[in-house]
Amino acid sequence: MSQTNETDLMDTIVNLCKQRGFVFPGSDIYGGLANTWDYGPLGVELLNNIKQAWWKRFVTSREDMYGIDSGIIMNPKIWEASGHVDAFHDPLVECKKCHKRFRADHLVEEQLGESIEGKSLKELDAIIQAADLACVNCKAQEFGSARTFNLLFKTFIGPAEDSKSVAYLRGETAQGMFVNFKNILDTMRPKLPFGMAQIGKAFRNEITPGNFIFRTLEFEQMEIEYFVKEGEWEKWFDYWQKEMDEWVQSLGILKEEYKIREHDKDELSHYSKKTIDFEYDFPFGGFKELYGLAYRTDFDLKNHIEKSGVDLQYFNQQEGEKFIPHVIEPTFGVGRTFLATLLSAYTEEDAPSAKGGTEKRVVLKLPKHLAPYQVAVLPLSKKEELSSVAKELFKGLSSDFSTEYDETQSIGKRYRRQDEIGTPYCITVDFESLEDNAVTVRDRDTMTQERVNMNELKTVLKEKLA
Ligand code: ATP
């Protein structure tokens, strides 16, 4: 991570994201919409690379995983069966003076440093009053009574806005998988244990969104529902914990930057018997949830059987038995992956300055397969004889690598810009190239440069980026 201190680091990252086209504030020309963000050209590349790496690792390289892409709007009965209509809520309190609303649990955790998971609303009120907690916005010390707030986003299907036409934007991608479980059994004939996987948007009407893209109202999830025999759930829970651990490290996140925390009994979601969180050391308030791993038992399938009347049991032909599989759920937020990966990659170094002495060099040391651009082609000057060669080179490289072409500003400034957006290799075409058919390949992390013949460039880059 950087040499910038923790409080500045978030501002630095938010600014870099805005300046370099990773993430823009949402609806900006209309004065914005609080806590909404749009991904720009570089952001969308990083986001896609994260999702592709995840899909490749957990879906296409495995024999036991089936990918799907289900609807965002589904039959509202699904959310009743899943328990989300009744139990997917957070405790809310409102400041009596400025009327700002807060999550009561976050308010207590932040000001008293203690977890109050599982406490009743009455108990929460008592704690808030006894400790004289202050409003984060106006510092007043008077709050209304705590009440529950459902996180599902409601909408209406068709022209009538009545209770019969209520629908929900999905609060998690998981339910799309449970309701397609039978389709997978019938079409793919999988053998236990096997999994279903999905990447897609989820929506939550969060009481206190914020901290940049950490907590937003709409976000993407990469989720797996892994179906196992009940008696084997512990073995598969451990297995997925290791898989998730390896994935975290593949993002360039160091061991000391995250930890694993098991949920207390009264902190568990309504569907879970055991959950652990992978917590990343974010610059705002320390370790916070990056990912979750939950043992969801047979809760979801059982409820969908009951409410839909459709048999969702698995038939084990060898043993001639029918049963409801149990579920291990590894879940990964895409936005939080994006943020943690950027934070871990952000580095400031002293580098030799063109004017003599040293200057600060900002480098995004992203894993090479995640970098928005893998290669940048930079002609030394805009002169036609160089740019024609460089453009030809760009054409050839861009079919194999995500490549950028840049001929503006001095070469030193262009190197710094590529460092800042994490491009692993810069290719410089200079006047010598016209004589020897070779170019300079510069390494982002070491800044070392080597001459490579243009005929061998693709092979060399493929090896370096492998
Ligand atoms: P939190 O405790 O932070 O609210 P959660 O436990 O409700 O998170 P899950 O239901 O386990 O989250 O969701 C799976 C993953 O989706 C989380 O690990 C996180 O990466 C991501 N996620 C959840 N809520 C949000 C949100 N509002 N904005 C961005 N990402 C989110």
XYZ file of C-alpha atoms and ligand atoms in Angstrom, residues 88 90 103 106 151 171-172 204 206 213-221 223 263 269 271 277 289-292 329 331-337, ligand 1:
66
model
C -33.850 -8.581 5.347
C -31.369 -3.149 9.348
C -27.964 2.487 10.980
C -23.154 1.256 12.950
C -33.513 -3.227 2.371
C -31.350 -8.101 -3.093
C -28.842 -10.851 -3.870
C -30.224 -2.728 -1.487
C -28.986 0.895 2.342
C -17.904 2.340 -3.845
C -17.748 0.309 -0.601
C -21.464 0.555 0.151
C -23.759 1.537 -2.697
C -27.416 1.046 -3.507
C -26.722 -1.038 -6.589
C -23.663 -3.231 -6.827
C -22.454 -6.370 -8.520
C -21.996 -9.699 -6.844
C -21.772 -15.647 -6.107
C -19.851 -14.331 12.914
C -28.167 -13.980 8.753
C -30.489 -18.383 6.631
C -16.188 -12.742 6.613
C -16.295 -7.054 5.071
C -14.817 -7.744 1.675
C -16.418 -11.168 1.114
C -18.573 -13.665 2.963
C -22.161 -19.972 -0.370
C -20.001 -14.507 -2.092
C -17.836 -11.757 -3.546
C -18.737 -8.087 -4.095
C -17.282 -6.783 -7.347
C -17.077 -3.125 -6.221
C -15.322 -4.035 -2.984
C -12.905 -6.226 -4.955
P -22.452 -5.616 4.975
O -22.391 -6.327 6.310
O -21.212 -4.834 4.641
O -23.736 -4.853 4.767
P -23.528 -8.041 3.915
O -23.034 -9.037 4.927
O -24.903 -7.563 3.986
O -22.500 -6.773 3.868
P -23.717 -9.982 1.856
O -25.167 -10.062 1.937
O -22.895 -11.089 2.413
O -23.215 -8.591 2.467
O -23.325 -9.665 0.349
C -22.266 -10.311 -0.329
C -21.181 -9.339 -0.756
O -21.742 -8.266 -1.529
C -20.476 -8.648 0.397
O -19.435 -9.454 0.893
C -19.955 -7.384 -0.257
O -18.729 -7.631 -0.946
C -21.028 -7.075 -1.278
N -21.963 -6.043 -0.805
C -22.990 -6.211 0.063
N -23.670 -5.069 0.220
C -23.072 -4.139 -0.575
C -23.321 -2.765 -0.859
N -24.347 -2.120 -0.342
N -22.488 -2.135 -1.727
C -21.455 -2.782 -2.306
N -21.177 -4.085 -2.068
C -21.965 -4.765 -1.226
